XYZ file of C-alpha atoms in Angstrom:
734
model
C 91.343 89.261 67.054
C 92.189 87.434 70.279
C 89.383 87.397 72.843
C 90.304 89.289 76.033
C 88.704 87.767 79.165
C 86.164 90.194 80.659
C 88.196 90.847 83.814
C 91.345 91.657 81.830
C 89.583 94.395 79.810
C 91.346 97.763 80.268
C 89.198 100.167 82.297
C 89.279 102.862 79.631
C 87.013 100.654 77.531
C 84.300 100.573 80.199
C 84.765 103.930 81.938
C 86.305 106.251 79.378
C 89.923 107.476 79.286
C 89.667 110.301 81.861
C 88.332 108.188 84.752
C 90.575 105.257 83.784
C 93.634 107.524 83.908
C 92.812 108.767 87.426
C 92.198 105.192 88.642
C 95.482 104.003 87.128
C 97.640 106.885 88.379
C 96.195 107.244 91.869
C 94.950 103.797 92.846
C 97.007 101.507 90.578
C 93.798 100.048 89.079
C 94.126 99.188 85.375
C 91.687 96.424 84.464
C 88.086 95.501 85.221
C 89.431 92.784 87.539
C 91.590 95.320 89.441
C 88.543 97.489 90.088
C 86.390 94.536 91.157
C 89.092 93.652 93.697
C 89.141 97.246 95.021
C 86.850 96.456 97.947
C 84.861 98.930 100.052
C 86.798 99.920 103.169
C 83.591 100.104 105.176
C 79.852 100.605 104.712
C 77.941 103.679 105.841
C 74.430 103.048 106.998
C 71.750 105.574 106.372
C 70.303 104.213 109.574
C 71.536 105.211 112.976
C 68.972 108.046 112.881
C 70.280 111.240 114.396
C 68.177 113.701 116.486
C 68.373 117.162 114.866
C 69.479 118.733 118.146
C 72.668 116.641 118.056
C 73.740 117.459 114.502
C 76.200 120.107 115.678
C 78.508 117.293 116.782
C 78.334 115.617 113.356
C 79.717 118.304 111.051
C 81.001 116.826 107.756
C 79.505 113.427 108.550
C 76.779 111.518 106.713
C 73.622 111.448 108.803
C 70.060 110.217 108.410
C 67.175 111.976 110.095
C 63.401 111.531 110.126
C 61.566 114.848 110.338
C 58.546 116.872 109.247
C 58.673 119.756 106.785
C 57.874 122.995 108.642
C 58.417 125.416 105.803
C 59.552 125.413 102.138
C 60.419 128.473 99.999
C 61.953 129.071 96.594
C 64.341 132.047 96.304
C 65.502 133.421 92.953
C 68.797 135.160 92.280
C 70.835 136.346 89.275
C 67.826 138.299 87.965
C 65.540 135.277 88.238
C 67.870 132.946 86.360
C 69.045 131.057 89.471
C 66.691 129.258 91.871
C 67.262 127.917 95.364
C 64.812 125.867 97.413
C 65.181 126.206 101.185
C 63.283 123.699 103.311
C 63.138 123.847 107.110
C 62.484 120.552 108.853
C 61.825 119.709 112.496
C 61.677 116.538 114.574
C 59.913 118.329 117.437
C 63.180 119.059 119.301
C 65.427 120.762 116.786
C 65.259 122.447 113.363
C 67.484 122.066 110.284
C 67.683 123.728 106.889
C 67.891 121.786 103.615
C 68.935 123.454 100.340
C 68.459 122.405 96.719
C 69.805 124.377 93.735
C 69.178 124.770 90.015
C 67.309 122.068 88.162
C 67.457 119.941 91.336
C 64.708 122.157 92.769
C 61.682 120.854 90.807
C 61.083 117.435 92.357
C 61.649 118.364 96.041
C 59.488 121.475 95.523
C 56.593 119.185 94.540
C 57.357 116.535 97.218
C 58.371 118.469 100.317
C 55.227 120.331 101.224
C 54.767 121.709 104.750
C 53.380 118.966 106.992
C 54.849 116.074 104.940
C 57.088 113.600 106.748
C 60.243 112.117 105.242
C 63.582 110.577 105.917
C 66.603 112.635 104.824
C 70.198 111.449 104.328
C 73.197 113.652 103.539
C 76.336 115.327 104.755
C 76.051 117.952 107.511
C 77.521 121.291 106.412
C 77.631 124.839 107.801
C 76.469 127.975 105.964
C 76.159 131.432 107.529
C 76.794 129.821 110.907
C 73.779 127.557 110.475
C 73.821 123.799 109.982
C 72.362 122.546 106.737
C 72.109 119.535 104.453
C 72.764 120.317 100.803
C 70.876 118.189 98.216
C 70.076 115.379 100.664
C 68.636 112.087 99.451
C 65.121 111.686 100.845
C 62.290 109.199 101.028
C 58.755 110.400 101.734
C 56.945 108.592 104.510
C 53.161 108.541 104.034
C 50.917 109.189 107.011
C 50.514 105.425 107.317
C 54.210 104.666 106.819
C 55.163 102.330 109.606
C 58.580 101.445 110.878
C 59.262 99.042 108.016
C 59.449 101.841 105.413
C 61.781 103.798 107.681
C 63.895 100.665 108.150
C 64.070 99.796 104.455
C 65.456 103.228 103.570
C 67.550 103.682 106.674
C 69.216 100.300 106.610
C 70.570 100.529 103.104
C 74.341 99.892 103.172
C 76.388 102.470 101.297
C 79.855 101.237 100.267
C 82.707 103.631 101.144
C 85.742 102.929 98.932
C 89.385 103.791 99.521
C 89.423 106.959 97.404
C 91.815 109.713 96.373
C 91.568 113.495 96.082
C 90.707 113.307 92.373
C 88.046 110.636 92.705
C 85.570 110.594 95.587
C 84.153 107.340 96.925
C 80.763 107.908 95.272
C 82.423 108.273 91.848
C 84.231 104.975 92.457
C 80.817 103.508 93.343
C 79.570 104.581 89.893
C 82.656 103.116 88.208
C 82.134 99.799 90.052
C 78.453 99.829 88.989
C 79.598 100.076 85.358
C 81.857 96.984 85.565
C 79.929 94.892 88.109
C 78.098 92.808 85.460
C 81.535 91.402 84.440
C 81.845 89.804 87.895
C 79.796 86.875 86.556
C 82.791 85.982 84.327
C 85.280 85.835 87.213
C 87.230 82.548 87.069
C 87.174 80.874 90.480
C 90.659 79.959 91.794
C 89.386 77.777 94.658
C 89.057 74.065 93.832
C 85.302 73.228 93.859
C 85.739 70.544 96.542
C 87.449 73.023 98.872
C 84.805 75.699 98.267
C 81.856 73.375 98.771
C 83.472 71.625 101.734
C 83.834 74.937 103.542
C 80.482 76.345 102.440
C 82.034 79.358 100.694
C 80.307 81.549 98.082
C 81.392 81.348 94.450
C 83.729 84.183 93.423
C 81.138 86.006 91.214
C 78.674 85.871 94.106
C 81.245 87.158 96.592
C 82.160 90.092 94.324
C 78.500 91.088 93.900
C 77.844 90.861 97.642
C 80.975 92.736 98.737
C 80.209 95.675 96.422
C 76.398 95.777 96.703
C 75.337 94.049 99.921
C 71.689 94.002 100.901
C 72.420 92.896 104.455
C 75.326 92.719 106.858
C 75.253 88.940 106.431
C 76.067 89.483 102.721
C 79.190 91.428 103.688
C 80.330 88.776 106.167
C 79.877 85.947 103.629
C 81.660 87.868 100.879
C 84.584 88.757 103.118
C 84.999 85.173 104.288
C 85.189 83.996 100.710
C 87.579 86.743 99.514
C 89.913 86.190 102.463
C 90.119 82.523 101.518
C 91.122 83.500 97.976
C 94.023 85.595 99.183
C 95.192 83.159 101.840
C 94.925 80.119 99.598
C 96.610 81.543 96.482
C 99.504 82.899 98.568
C 99.903 79.591 100.427
C 99.834 77.630 97.151
C 102.672 79.827 95.866
C 104.682 79.054 99.013
C 103.742 75.350 98.983
C 105.024 75.104 95.407
C 108.334 76.633 96.450
C 108.601 74.146 99.310
C 107.728 71.309 96.939
C 110.334 72.461 94.386
C 112.950 72.595 97.161
C 112.186 69.000 98.178
C 112.945 67.943 94.596
C 116.483 69.375 94.757
C 119.355 67.044 95.636
C 121.612 67.758 98.608
C 124.435 65.914 100.345
C 123.172 64.420 103.626
C 125.409 65.694 106.438
C 125.702 63.585 109.586
C 128.192 64.273 112.378
C 130.958 61.719 112.743
C 130.986 59.816 116.038
C 133.724 61.133 118.332
C 134.263 64.010 115.960
C 134.322 67.773 116.215
C 130.735 68.115 117.532
C 131.275 65.598 120.350
C 134.555 67.282 121.284
C 132.779 70.659 121.387
C 129.852 69.363 123.477
C 132.277 67.750 125.930
C 133.968 71.073 126.707
C 130.747 73.116 127.151
C 130.670 74.535 130.704
C 126.843 74.338 130.846
C 124.026 72.115 129.611
C 121.859 73.193 126.684
C 118.276 74.229 127.487
C 115.511 71.797 126.608
C 114.518 74.143 123.772
C 118.048 74.193 122.345
C 118.199 70.387 122.432
C 114.801 70.052 120.744
C 115.632 72.559 117.982
C 119.052 70.933 117.456
C 117.324 67.566 116.931
C 115.003 69.128 114.303
C 118.026 70.630 112.509
C 120.117 67.436 112.625
C 117.177 65.432 111.227
C 116.932 67.916 108.324
C 120.684 67.856 107.691
C 120.639 64.067 107.404
C 118.196 64.067 104.452
C 119.074 64.044 100.752
C 117.332 67.329 99.968
C 118.217 70.766 101.307
C 117.055 71.885 104.727
C 115.153 75.201 104.702
C 114.596 76.174 108.292
C 113.808 79.435 110.080
C 115.112 79.580 113.635
C 113.481 82.339 115.611
C 114.192 83.055 119.205
C 114.262 85.835 121.716
C 117.366 87.937 122.033
C 119.738 85.842 124.137
C 117.879 82.547 123.790
C 121.040 80.870 122.495
C 120.395 80.765 118.737
C 124.116 81.211 117.951
C 124.929 78.111 120.022
C 122.355 76.051 118.088
C 123.658 77.359 114.745
C 127.269 76.666 115.726
C 126.479 73.041 116.610
C 124.797 72.638 113.191
C 127.908 74.088 111.528
C 130.175 71.726 113.462
C 128.023 68.735 112.441
C 128.488 69.697 108.780
C 132.264 70.159 109.194
C 132.318 66.735 110.875
C 130.769 65.207 107.770
C 133.485 66.698 105.550
C 131.636 69.860 104.432
C 132.019 73.587 105.097
C 129.632 76.040 106.728
C 129.220 79.755 106.014
C 127.522 82.300 108.252
C 126.247 85.487 106.635
C 125.838 88.528 108.929
C 124.295 91.873 107.916
C 127.065 94.157 109.237
C 130.826 94.035 109.773
C 130.401 94.711 113.500
C 128.128 91.688 113.769
C 130.304 89.437 111.580
C 133.342 90.265 113.732
C 131.387 89.675 116.874
C 130.120 86.291 115.681
C 133.682 85.377 114.702
C 134.935 86.380 118.148
C 132.253 84.494 120.050
C 132.519 81.357 117.867
C 136.311 81.152 118.246
C 135.991 81.769 122.002
C 133.347 79.050 122.387
C 135.395 76.576 120.327
C 138.786 77.358 121.907
C 141.551 75.094 120.537
C 138.941 73.380 118.268
C 138.977 76.585 116.166
C 142.697 76.262 115.521
C 142.733 73.182 113.289
C 146.097 72.759 111.576
C 147.728 75.383 113.808
C 150.284 74.960 116.538
C 148.468 74.045 119.759
C 145.237 73.435 117.871
C 143.247 70.249 118.345
C 143.711 67.508 115.740
C 139.904 67.231 115.641
C 139.663 70.997 115.095
C 139.061 73.132 112.033
C 139.936 76.646 110.973
C 137.386 79.458 111.491
C 137.973 82.416 109.150
C 136.469 85.884 108.893
C 135.777 87.543 105.546
C 134.629 91.184 105.367
C 134.942 94.015 102.869
C 137.376 96.084 104.909
C 140.009 93.361 105.460
C 143.557 93.948 104.271
C 144.607 92.300 100.987
C 146.955 89.740 102.566
C 144.467 88.568 105.210
C 141.799 88.387 102.543
C 143.993 86.333 100.196
C 144.727 83.870 102.993
C 141.024 83.554 103.910
C 140.074 82.865 100.261
C 142.822 80.256 100.024
C 141.642 78.529 103.237
C 138.125 78.320 101.801
C 139.023 76.918 98.404
C 141.376 74.274 99.835
C 138.879 73.268 102.538
C 141.392 74.171 105.264
C 138.731 76.403 106.824
C 135.617 74.481 107.844
C 133.740 77.600 109.010
C 133.667 81.083 107.473
C 131.830 84.041 108.967
C 131.345 87.150 106.890
C 129.270 89.914 105.384
C 128.094 90.386 101.790
C 131.772 89.935 100.880
C 131.066 86.162 101.009
C 128.789 86.464 97.992
C 131.385 87.905 95.596
C 132.410 85.850 92.569
C 135.999 85.473 93.775
C 134.883 83.464 96.817
C 135.088 79.717 96.074
C 134.417 76.875 98.511
C 135.909 73.398 98.640
C 132.522 71.857 99.609
C 129.863 74.222 100.969
C 127.326 72.213 102.977
C 125.426 74.726 105.152
C 124.558 78.411 104.899
C 123.450 80.168 108.094
C 121.853 83.589 107.528
C 121.656 85.839 110.586
C 118.889 88.437 110.814
C 117.139 87.271 107.663
C 115.084 90.447 107.174
C 118.255 92.329 106.232
C 118.867 90.109 103.190
C 116.970 89.674 99.969
C 116.614 86.202 98.598
C 118.949 86.978 95.689
C 121.795 87.234 98.220
C 120.721 84.042 99.941
C 120.644 82.252 96.585
C 123.965 83.711 95.421
C 125.642 82.147 98.444
C 123.756 78.871 98.013
C 124.883 78.628 94.381
C 128.466 78.269 95.621
C 127.801 74.677 96.684
C 128.423 71.777 94.267
C 124.870 70.782 95.175
C 122.435 73.130 96.941
C 123.659 73.488 100.548
C 121.345 73.287 103.552
C 119.970 76.630 104.754
C 119.327 77.871 108.292
C 117.881 81.355 108.679
C 117.980 83.000 112.132
C 116.043 85.962 113.442
C 115.787 87.554 116.869
C 112.664 89.462 115.833
C 109.829 87.334 117.193
C 107.318 86.750 114.422
C 103.719 85.791 115.157
C 102.910 82.335 113.842
C 100.703 83.576 111.001
C 103.266 86.056 109.743
C 105.857 83.290 109.776
C 103.435 81.189 107.723
C 102.865 84.060 105.306
C 106.221 85.764 104.960
C 108.505 82.793 105.606
C 106.056 80.252 104.244
C 108.743 78.456 102.259
C 110.710 77.684 105.444
C 109.995 75.207 108.238
C 109.993 77.046 111.568
C 111.709 76.300 114.888
C 111.209 78.519 117.915
C 113.506 79.004 120.916
C 111.414 80.603 123.620
C 113.311 79.705 126.804
C 116.111 81.909 128.037
C 119.242 80.041 129.166
C 119.852 79.821 132.917
C 121.779 82.768 134.270
C 120.141 85.406 132.051
C 118.924 88.247 134.273
C 115.506 89.885 134.149
C 115.261 93.345 132.559
C 113.136 96.020 134.238
C 111.675 98.593 131.814
C 110.247 102.007 132.748
C 108.839 104.924 130.767
C 110.470 108.301 131.555
C 108.072 111.160 130.663
C 110.720 113.838 130.052
C 108.284 116.682 129.373
C 105.666 116.086 132.087
C 108.245 115.118 134.733
C 111.720 116.491 133.954
C 113.023 115.279 137.348
C 112.447 111.685 136.105
C 115.010 112.295 133.353
C 117.478 113.723 135.862
C 116.961 110.574 137.955
C 117.617 108.413 134.848
C 121.093 109.934 134.464
C 121.729 109.389 138.185
C 120.855 105.695 137.689
C 123.425 105.517 134.862
C 126.083 106.997 137.182
C 125.125 104.515 139.928
C 125.523 101.529 137.573
C 128.902 102.814 136.337
C 129.863 103.280 140.016
C 129.195 99.545 140.529
C 131.605 98.759 137.686
C 128.919 98.310 134.983
C 128.357 100.082 131.636
C 125.499 101.798 129.830
C 124.056 102.405 126.353
C 122.248 105.581 125.300
C 120.353 105.117 122.017
C 119.222 107.980 119.757
C 117.126 107.888 116.558
C 119.615 109.743 114.349
C 123.303 110.574 113.955
C 123.129 114.366 113.744
C 125.370 116.232 111.317
C 124.933 118.728 108.478
C 123.237 116.149 106.281
C 120.662 115.474 108.959
C 120.095 119.121 109.718
C 118.835 119.746 106.176
C 116.246 117.033 106.668
C 115.185 118.212 110.129
C 111.907 120.090 109.872
C 111.213 123.505 111.359
C 109.351 123.546 114.618
C 105.671 124.181 114.264
C 103.229 125.301 116.901
C 100.447 122.943 117.845
C 99.447 120.436 120.487
C 102.031 118.936 122.825
C 101.922 115.824 120.666
C 102.551 117.867 117.492
C 105.443 119.676 119.136
C 107.078 116.387 120.159
C 106.449 114.995 116.664
C 107.691 118.051 114.740
C 110.940 118.469 116.663
C 113.777 116.700 114.858
C 114.611 113.460 116.685
C 117.475 113.581 119.163
C 120.874 112.904 117.640
C 123.877 110.887 118.816
C 126.492 113.612 118.358
C 124.618 116.361 120.233
C 123.380 114.011 122.960
C 126.910 112.720 123.601
C 128.276 116.283 123.839
C 125.457 117.267 126.209
C 126.087 114.256 128.468
C 129.879 114.735 128.581
C 129.528 118.328 129.754
C 126.326 117.770 131.770
C 124.834 114.896 133.768
C 127.566 112.342 132.911
C 130.592 114.665 133.189
C 133.691 112.763 134.271
C 132.612 109.445 132.693
C 134.126 108.096 129.462
C 131.382 108.673 126.849
C 131.937 107.469 123.249
C 129.747 107.434 120.120
C 128.958 104.667 117.626
C 126.959 105.046 114.416
C 126.651 103.664 110.907
C 128.557 106.406 109.114
C 131.797 105.844 111.010
C 134.768 104.219 109.344
C 134.624 100.410 109.987
C 138.027 100.462 111.734
C 136.873 103.270 114.084
C 133.645 101.375 114.795
C 135.574 98.237 115.698
C 137.952 100.202 117.917
C 135.061 101.779 119.857
C 133.318 98.401 120.209
C 136.561 96.749 121.336
C 137.126 99.436 124.009
C 133.505 99.194 125.149
C 133.700 95.383 125.353
C 136.957 95.726 127.305
C 135.280 98.039 129.823
C 137.372 101.120 128.922
C 134.252 103.081 127.856
C 131.543 103.724 130.483
C 128.728 104.965 128.256
C 128.179 104.257 124.560
C 125.886 106.741 122.773
C 124.733 104.994 119.601
C 122.145 104.659 116.869
C 120.371 101.343 116.331
C 123.619 99.808 114.976
C 123.730 98.115 118.378
C 120.263 96.618 117.871
C 121.622 93.467 116.285
C 123.954 91.193 118.111
C 126.299 93.445 120.073
C 127.108 91.418 123.177
C 128.661 93.097 126.215
C 127.542 91.176 129.343
C 128.820 93.965 131.636
C 126.333 96.563 130.296
C 123.327 96.732 132.598
C 121.441 99.916 131.689
C 120.073 101.351 128.456
C 118.472 104.770 128.022
C 116.489 105.092 124.769
C 115.953 108.755 123.842
C 112.776 109.672 121.868
C 111.720 106.064 122.385
C 108.376 106.836 120.694
C 110.234 107.128 117.367
C 111.013 103.385 117.394
C 108.704 100.448 116.679
C 107.597 98.131 119.469
C 109.649 95.169 118.217
C 112.690 97.381 117.715
C 112.546 98.615 121.314
C 112.335 95.004 122.453
C 115.382 94.125 120.336
C 117.353 97.057 121.717
C 116.611 96.309 125.336
C 117.841 92.740 124.795
C 121.360 94.206 124.759
C 121.368 94.702 128.544
C 121.034 92.151 131.357
C 123.147 89.673 129.387
C 125.375 88.941 132.381
C 124.575 88.013 135.953
C 123.499 91.552 137.022
C 119.859 92.580 136.336
C 119.203 94.883 133.372
C 117.403 98.232 133.333
C 115.874 99.874 130.255
C 114.544 103.465 130.396
C 112.254 104.660 127.590
C 112.486 108.461 127.416
C 109.647 110.270 125.623
C 108.209 113.780 125.408
C 104.842 112.525 124.170
C 101.811 113.366 126.350
C 100.445 110.672 128.616
C 97.229 110.027 126.689
C 98.920 109.656 123.269
C 98.992 106.344 121.341
C 102.810 106.601 121.317
C 102.891 106.485 125.114
C 100.476 103.524 125.108
C 102.961 101.673 122.871
C 105.811 102.395 125.276
C 103.691 101.257 128.216
C 103.097 97.959 126.385
C 106.861 97.436 125.988
C 107.419 98.241 129.667
C 104.683 95.794 130.691
C 106.020 92.589 129.108
C 109.267 90.864 128.141
C 107.433 88.475 125.817
C 108.656 89.320 122.312
C 105.887 87.336 120.615
C 103.225 89.280 122.495
C 104.944 92.560 121.533
C 105.283 91.580 117.884
C 101.540 90.977 117.875
C 100.924 94.460 119.302
C 103.375 95.909 116.765
C 101.558 94.210 113.933
C 98.140 95.357 115.105
C 99.388 98.936 115.125
C 101.061 98.891 111.729
C 99.527 98.356 108.353
C 99.586 94.801 107.080
C 101.572 95.820 103.998
C 104.521 96.958 106.079
C 104.799 93.531 107.562
C 104.550 91.652 104.315
C 107.707 93.032 102.914
C 106.608 96.328 101.435
C 109.348 97.997 103.394
C 111.913 95.659 101.873
C 110.755 95.406 98.298
C 108.735 98.520 97.596
C 105.941 96.340 96.236
C 102.518 96.874 97.692
C 101.120 93.984 99.682
C 98.887 91.684 97.667
C 96.625 91.298 100.694
C 93.550 93.482 100.479
C 91.056 91.636 102.626
C 93.180 89.298 104.732
C 94.466 90.557 108.089
C 97.451 88.518 109.171
C 96.662 88.661 112.889
C 92.865 88.366 112.920
C 92.683 85.685 110.261
C 95.115 83.290 111.880
C 92.702 80.359 111.510
C 92.072 80.942 107.803
C 95.812 81.190 107.080
C 96.578 77.990 109.003
C 93.756 76.100 107.221
C 94.744 77.536 103.829
C 98.317 76.361 104.385
C 97.114 72.787 104.984
C 94.761 72.864 101.990
C 97.526 74.327 99.789
C 100.002 71.612 100.802
C 97.383 68.942 99.974
C 96.525 70.557 96.634
C 100.167 70.891 95.559
C 101.076 67.353 96.681
C 98.222 65.964 94.556
C 98.915 68.148 91.501
C 102.261 70.015 91.669
C 101.791 71.616 88.238
C 98.123 72.523 88.991
C 97.280 70.980 85.618
C 93.671 70.350 86.685
C 93.160 73.798 88.218
C 93.606 76.344 85.394
C 91.820 79.167 87.267
C 94.163 78.702 90.237
C 97.172 78.826 87.881
C 95.897 82.099 86.427
C 95.465 83.588 89.911
C 98.984 82.416 90.818
C 100.470 84.010 87.706
C 98.790 87.276 88.645
C 100.231 87.084 92.169
C 103.669 85.992 90.997
C 104.325 88.436 88.241
C 107.936 89.526 88.431
C 107.407 92.040 91.207
C 105.275 89.807 93.399
C 107.746 86.962 93.011
C 110.381 89.306 94.339
C 108.101 90.388 97.179
C 107.450 86.801 98.196
C 111.099 85.950 98.097
C 112.224 89.032 99.975
C 110.514 87.321 102.923
């Protein structure tokens, strides 16, 4: 029979089927290795001795007390069959009752005699309105027991594991005890030179110390080592993808002198920011190489990413290739198409009457286009007549063929899985270059972790002429007159010839009503939480008949027919609509420079980064922008603290850091996209920035020296475990 490595043994072999089943179903732990990597969440100390008089504040908590036995009595019940030992202890200031039942009575009855001194540890409970400890652990302290005995007992570290209703932490402790001897067989994924060079524990040592530490130093050493494991294995996976990409062939694309790009630059009415020039140089250098560019371009809303992407597309068209831009929604694809053709002018009318002879054709391809327009667009792509195509998922369909696809630009990367990215890339004769854009600022470490297979460029300057945006929190419940003033501000802006957005968390129709919960009584915070979020349809009706009566108020949301959506957006862009009440469909890319004010209803229902994205829709022209965050949450609530943070800074990178600190790591690392739980158990993306950066360098070195990891079998095994089918998907969802 084939030998199964100790860590791959199914848990039912070591723990029995019942416990193994609970661990598998509730905590997704199946093998000995899974359980050994289920680390304690924290460690309770028996220390931190508590005065008896203060125990009332510690109900349901584990406490440790040193006290003297004042009185001990055995009571019988059930006709003498049941026995209960009640012990009263005192520390000179307060008194507390201890109880022991059944066969657990014998030893404490012998040990806990009146006058004896001991240390007691247990969970504070309440019985008959009196505090008590039930079956506490105790350690007798002889008359000569000095502080060291107290310390030895008190300072023991008790691991507290992430548990579930069917399996308490102390039962998991017992299960870990049963498999802990197998830790000595753990294969170490870190190359010995790396481990020794950084003074890290071996993996077996780290596992023993994280589960059964003697000192706090043990915990710190174990955590350091286990964080390195996670960071390094993940970075090796990404480094191997980067390495594989560098082995692919691609057509180098260099702009022709005096070609389309030069003609475009010559007609620009402004100069590019230093940041735009720098990022453009990085992109052009990549495009000129014989393997595919893989670059992430991140920049604040309005930092001019589209301009940088357009110049890259023009450079590729110049060199005889085609460029495709993939947008997540029809509204956004149409908007990109509009702004690109406007920026290019007659250069976007290649082959047409009045078009420039250096120009090219820019086509739009979306799912809702009419058959004739669609046929023409497909024809323009396959003949090479169209140098640039902008579209939605419709670009990925089999029917779409390119003459020579040289560059794929993906806008708002987090909306696309990698399968879609790859489907579009497979349409090139050789792999095309890839530029991924996002307006969601990503802290450096997350970029290294989630987008680790891409090189990163950052645009952090706003172009000249962008106006500042003032942001204020409007506490609708505490100060209703603030909300009334908010609507007056909207009227004032419209009076000056500007426009406004009102954003709500949901659409509001029968389908939503079923989901909306019933109101429940409770704290102010509960009330604000339990109420269904404000909806577009009702809010718009309320504004038309109430504070904004007389203004043109329209709605926009995701369930509208695409043609209706476009019509509303067109009228809003043309200035025919004063106030647009919308869901977050406007979060990405809607560009109306005349809109100067945004009111976000139930702002506490949105994430920090999302609020920042939304507010980037105003102040895009020469007039200053105003963003009002309306919330019913009480002043002291964490939700209000989040809103205050958004109001306090316009720095998206700072806000994305705050956002990340407030959310669980797993959400950030793609769980939301792929439904796969994060493989990071010990590593915290924000706090462990240094480890991630160092692991990335070490991983690149390791992979460059041995791309197949032939000399590092334990690292290969760890990689296979990380990159099983689901994890691979999670990594690529990036």
